[in-house]
XYZ file of N, CA and C in Angstrom:
345
model
N -7.970 2.556 7.595
C -6.579 2.486 7.472
C -5.968 3.511 9.023
N -6.390 4.884 8.486
C -5.624 5.375 9.359
C -6.519 4.739 11.060
N -7.331 4.751 11.685
C -8.322 4.204 12.335
C -7.223 2.979 13.506
N -7.579 2.045 11.542
C -6.877 0.272 12.344
C -6.048 0.518 12.810
N -4.735 1.695 12.278
C -3.102 1.739 12.197
C -3.230 2.511 13.922
N -4.281 3.518 14.195
C -4.016 4.450 15.401
C -4.350 3.603 16.569
N -5.044 2.096 16.349
C -6.342 1.518 17.342
C -4.807 -0.028 18.515
N -3.967 0.263 17.009
C -3.299 -0.999 16.894
C -1.514 -0.573 18.095
N -1.775 0.975 17.342
C -0.755 1.191 17.787
C -0.301 1.347 19.557
N -2.192 2.179 19.947
C -2.297 3.109 21.119
C -1.394 2.313 22.075
N -1.445 0.761 22.129
C -1.309 -0.013 23.345
C 0.189 -0.186 23.824
N 1.006 0.063 22.114
C 2.522 -0.461 22.703
C 3.028 0.787 23.255
N 3.356 1.141 23.967
C 3.944 2.314 24.723
C 3.950 1.068 26.424
N 2.817 1.377 27.339
C 2.500 1.410 27.860
C 2.668 -0.533 28.218
N 1.933 -1.180 26.510
C 2.703 -2.185 26.448
C 4.199 -2.662 27.136
N 5.017 -1.707 26.184
C 6.110 -1.750 26.409
C 7.144 -1.137 27.714
N 6.287 0.094 28.743
C 6.965 -0.468 29.515
C 5.985 -0.889 30.680
N 5.674 -1.926 30.339
C 5.161 -2.439 31.843
C 6.319 -4.223 31.453
N 5.851 -4.465 30.004
C 7.190 -5.255 30.119
C 8.576 -5.041 30.733
N 9.087 -3.569 30.432
C 9.955 -3.430 31.147
C 10.712 -2.989 32.381
N 9.041 -2.173 33.370
C 9.031 -3.165 34.083
C 8.839 -4.295 35.146
N 8.617 -5.064 34.239
C 8.147 -6.782 34.958
C 9.728 -7.255 35.001
N 10.306 -7.314 33.999
C 12.392 -7.267 34.006
C 13.661 -7.467 34.412
N 13.816 -7.766 35.867
C 14.760 -7.107 36.177
C 15.862 -6.897 35.053
N 16.991 -5.795 36.127
C 17.331 -5.186 34.778
C 18.533 -5.231 34.237
N 19.495 -6.627 34.300
C 19.819 -7.014 33.585
C 20.000 -7.600 32.732
N 18.687 -7.905 32.874
C 18.538 -8.837 31.482
C 17.373 -7.791 30.096
N 17.013 -6.322 30.750
C 15.795 -5.657 29.747
C 16.302 -4.895 28.163
N 17.645 -5.795 28.131
C 18.476 -5.590 26.518
C 18.102 -6.201 26.055
N 17.236 -7.271 26.068
C 16.974 -8.201 25.746
C 15.813 -8.828 25.776
N 15.699 -8.709 26.851
C 14.093 -8.262 26.436
C 13.042 -7.703 25.449
N 13.912 -6.624 25.967
C 13.350 -5.104 24.484
C 13.716 -5.809 22.977
N 14.819 -6.946 22.747
C 15.209 -6.879 21.021
C 14.406 -8.005 21.222
N 13.905 -8.545 21.771
C 13.224 -9.930 21.822
C 11.071 -9.633 21.895
N 11.153 -8.699 22.580
C 9.611 -7.730 22.295
C 9.489 -7.355 20.827
N 10.642 -6.470 20.447
C 11.002 -5.791 18.814
C 10.681 -6.854 17.996
N 11.137 -8.374 18.301
C 11.231 -9.129 17.356
C 9.850 -9.726 17.148
N 9.995 -10.486 18.666
C 8.004 -11.440 18.470
C 7.256 -10.232 17.446
N 6.763 -8.598 17.599
C 6.511 -7.877 17.348
C 6.386 -7.762 16.192
N 7.565 -7.352 15.786
C 7.777 -7.546 14.003
C 7.466 -8.896 13.692
N 7.367 -10.150 14.459
C 7.284 -11.493 14.051
C 5.308 -11.318 13.454
N 4.965 -10.915 14.227
C 3.185 -11.028 14.919
C 2.902 -10.100 12.838
N 3.027 -8.790 13.336
C 2.719 -8.179 12.193
C 3.151 -8.529 10.650
N 4.668 -9.070 10.230
C 4.678 -10.121 9.357
C 3.589 -11.240 9.373
N 3.111 -11.793 10.277
C 2.384 -13.327 9.931
C 1.002 -12.592 9.793
N 0.437 -11.665 10.539
C -0.792 -11.169 10.626
C -1.044 -10.038 8.785
N -0.310 -9.847 8.112
C -0.588 -9.099 7.221
C -0.662 -10.401 6.002
N 0.136 -11.371 6.412
C -0.013 -12.119 5.791
C -0.376 -13.511 5.870
N -1.271 -13.273 6.709
C -2.991 -14.142 7.112
C -3.867 -12.982 5.890
N -3.335 -12.144 6.631
C -4.638 -11.090 6.560
C -5.498 -10.879 4.622
N -3.789 -11.040 4.067
C -3.690 -11.403 2.090
C -3.817 -12.604 2.266
N -4.111 -13.365 2.446
C -4.687 -14.784 1.954
C -5.830 -14.837 2.743
N -6.084 -14.595 3.532
C -7.461 -14.594 3.083
C -8.390 -13.890 2.293
N -7.878 -12.803 2.021
C -8.675 -11.719 0.678
C -8.309 -12.969 -0.289
N -7.192 -13.272 -0.597
C -7.379 -13.798 -1.616
C -8.267 -14.846 -1.765
N -8.424 -16.398 -1.037
C -9.044 -17.256 -0.699
C -10.384 -17.071 -1.327
N -11.034 -16.040 -0.346
C -11.869 -15.095 -0.633
C -12.660 -15.270 -1.774
N -11.139 -14.431 -2.758
C -12.027 -13.680 -4.327
C -10.991 -14.813 -5.264
N -11.063 -16.442 -4.920
C -10.023 -17.052 -5.744
C -10.337 -17.028 -6.782
N -11.745 -17.302 -7.035
C -12.813 -16.886 -7.919
C -13.178 -15.922 -8.630
N -12.867 -14.461 -8.531
C -12.967 -13.874 -9.396
C -11.896 -13.749 -10.101
N -10.403 -14.328 -9.799
C -9.551 -13.837 -11.176
C -9.977 -14.338 -12.635
N -9.708 -12.989 -13.016
C -9.393 -13.291 -14.747
C -9.227 -13.804 -15.585
N -9.238 -13.661 -16.957
C -7.603 -14.969 -17.593
C -7.085 -14.447 -17.154
N -6.448 -13.776 -16.627
C -4.820 -13.099 -16.068
C -4.346 -13.436 -15.087
N -5.033 -13.666 -14.444
C -4.773 -14.729 -12.779
C -4.713 -12.772 -11.289
N -5.767 -11.781 -12.427
C -5.852 -10.860 -10.824
C -6.891 -11.051 -10.099
N -6.451 -10.863 -9.273
C -7.926 -11.359 -8.197
C -9.229 -9.859 -7.588
N -9.408 -9.047 -8.171
C -10.259 -7.539 -7.840
C -10.841 -8.268 -5.509
N -9.760 -7.470 -5.369
C -10.722 -7.172 -3.766
C -11.214 -7.472 -3.092
N -12.322 -7.606 -3.472
C -13.503 -7.177 -3.044
C -14.550 -8.412 -1.182
N -13.302 -9.181 -1.169
C -13.863 -8.781 -0.250
C -12.902 -8.744 1.458
N -11.800 -7.898 1.219
C -11.214 -6.817 1.622
C -11.763 -7.462 3.639
N -13.137 -7.327 2.740
C -14.275 -7.118 4.575
C -13.960 -8.291 5.148
N -13.309 -9.313 5.068
C -13.479 -10.320 6.228
C -12.331 -10.206 5.541
N -10.790 -9.427 5.774
C -9.398 -10.013 6.333
C -10.067 -8.152 7.538
N -10.777 -7.948 7.880
C -10.684 -6.787 8.608
C -11.698 -7.107 9.661
N -12.701 -7.477 9.444
C -13.475 -9.314 10.323
C -12.438 -9.979 10.324
N -11.887 -10.121 10.105
C -10.810 -11.528 10.809
C -10.175 -11.229 12.229
N -8.800 -9.897 11.738
C -8.374 -9.370 13.056
C -8.983 -8.658 13.766
N -10.452 -7.852 13.157
C -10.673 -7.619 14.455
C -10.619 -8.591 15.164
N -11.527 -9.910 15.370
C -12.329 -11.281 16.020
C -10.742 -10.859 16.718
N -9.765 -11.477 15.897
C -7.819 -11.787 16.899
C -7.805 -10.967 17.713
N -8.390 -9.380 17.613
C -7.950 -8.655 18.397
C -9.051 -8.104 19.370
N -10.354 -9.321 19.457
C -10.812 -8.904 20.031
C -10.279 -9.762 21.689
N -10.104 -10.846 20.284
C -9.306 -12.140 21.340
C -8.598 -12.109 22.526
N -7.380 -10.988 22.172
C -6.741 -10.728 22.035
C -6.562 -10.056 23.720
N -7.755 -8.867 23.716
C -8.459 -7.967 24.713
C -8.675 -9.365 25.738
N -9.815 -9.826 25.366
C -9.977 -10.618 25.679
C -8.660 -11.787 27.061
N -8.360 -11.504 26.187
C -7.393 -12.885 27.224
C -6.667 -12.106 27.801
N -6.118 -10.932 28.070
C -5.317 -10.054 28.782
C -6.715 -9.956 29.883
N -6.950 -9.257 29.204
C -8.221 -8.804 30.658
C -8.667 -10.189 31.376
N -8.670 -10.756 30.923
C -8.803 -12.009 32.153
C -7.242 -12.280 32.284
N -6.180 -12.946 31.449
C -5.328 -13.146 32.821
C -4.189 -12.646 32.788
N -4.013 -11.154 32.460
C -2.697 -9.640 33.134
C -3.760 -10.160 35.015
N -3.048 -9.604 35.435
C -2.975 -9.675 37.597
C -3.117 -7.349 37.232
N -3.671 -8.153 38.192
C -4.366 -6.073 38.132
C -3.292 -5.961 39.397
N -2.635 -4.495 39.260
C -1.813 -4.205 39.417
C -2.302 -2.260 40.247
N -2.173 -2.571 41.296
C -2.464 -0.987 42.093
C -1.393 -0.293 41.533
N -1.657 1.199 41.297
C -0.863 2.253 40.687
C 0.428 2.254 41.603
N 1.553 2.145 41.864
C 2.451 3.061 42.646
C 3.413 4.132 42.509
N 3.230 4.918 44.224
C 3.668 6.253 43.868
C 4.834 6.662 43.498
N 5.385 7.329 42.288
C 6.951 7.699 41.671
C 6.786 8.912 42.789
N 8.284 9.163 43.818
C 8.800 10.494 44.443
C 8.972 11.492 43.119
N 8.297 13.001 43.916
C 9.288 14.195 43.398
C 10.970 13.797 42.802
N 10.921 14.341 41.976
C 12.289 13.860 40.748
C 13.437 14.514 41.953
N 14.404 14.058 42.035
C 15.342 15.142 43.220
C 15.502 14.403 44.652
N 13.822 14.183 44.648
C 14.112 14.347 46.698
C 14.348 12.568 47.341
N 14.106 12.160 46.421
C 14.241 10.448 46.934
C 13.435 9.750 47.457
N 13.821 9.113 47.971
C 11.752 7.941 48.418
C 11.434 8.751 50.046
N 9.804 8.573 50.060
C 8.756 9.441 51.005
C 9.003 8.910 51.853
N 9.887 10.198 53.014
C 9.568 8.697 54.291
C 8.469 9.588 55.709
N 7.975 8.777 56.074
C 6.673 9.027 57.504
C 7.255 10.054 58.332
N 7.525 10.121 59.053
C 7.282 10.348 60.514
C 7.140 9.882 61.439
N 6.474 9.478 62.048
C 5.551 9.424 63.184
C 6.235 11.485 64.218
């Protein structure tokens, strides 16, 4: 679970920075709220889907009280991995690649080249 959390958390800062860079200055507050809302919604839907998969895979293992032993947890992790792999492949294929931009040192303003 720790490794899954680290793996899912690592791209968030880079994605957030790229989103803010791609949005005009006057729309950044709205973009930030939308990004956070969609991230939370995605997490909630993903968790619900993982739980539903575990319960569906263990439906026939419920005892007389209806308590399910979650022996099919790997099914949820494999499904989550498949979705993450699909997202990675989609991002790799669809997102544009940009050359890195040079940043001027702090306090100096834009660099000027004089011939």
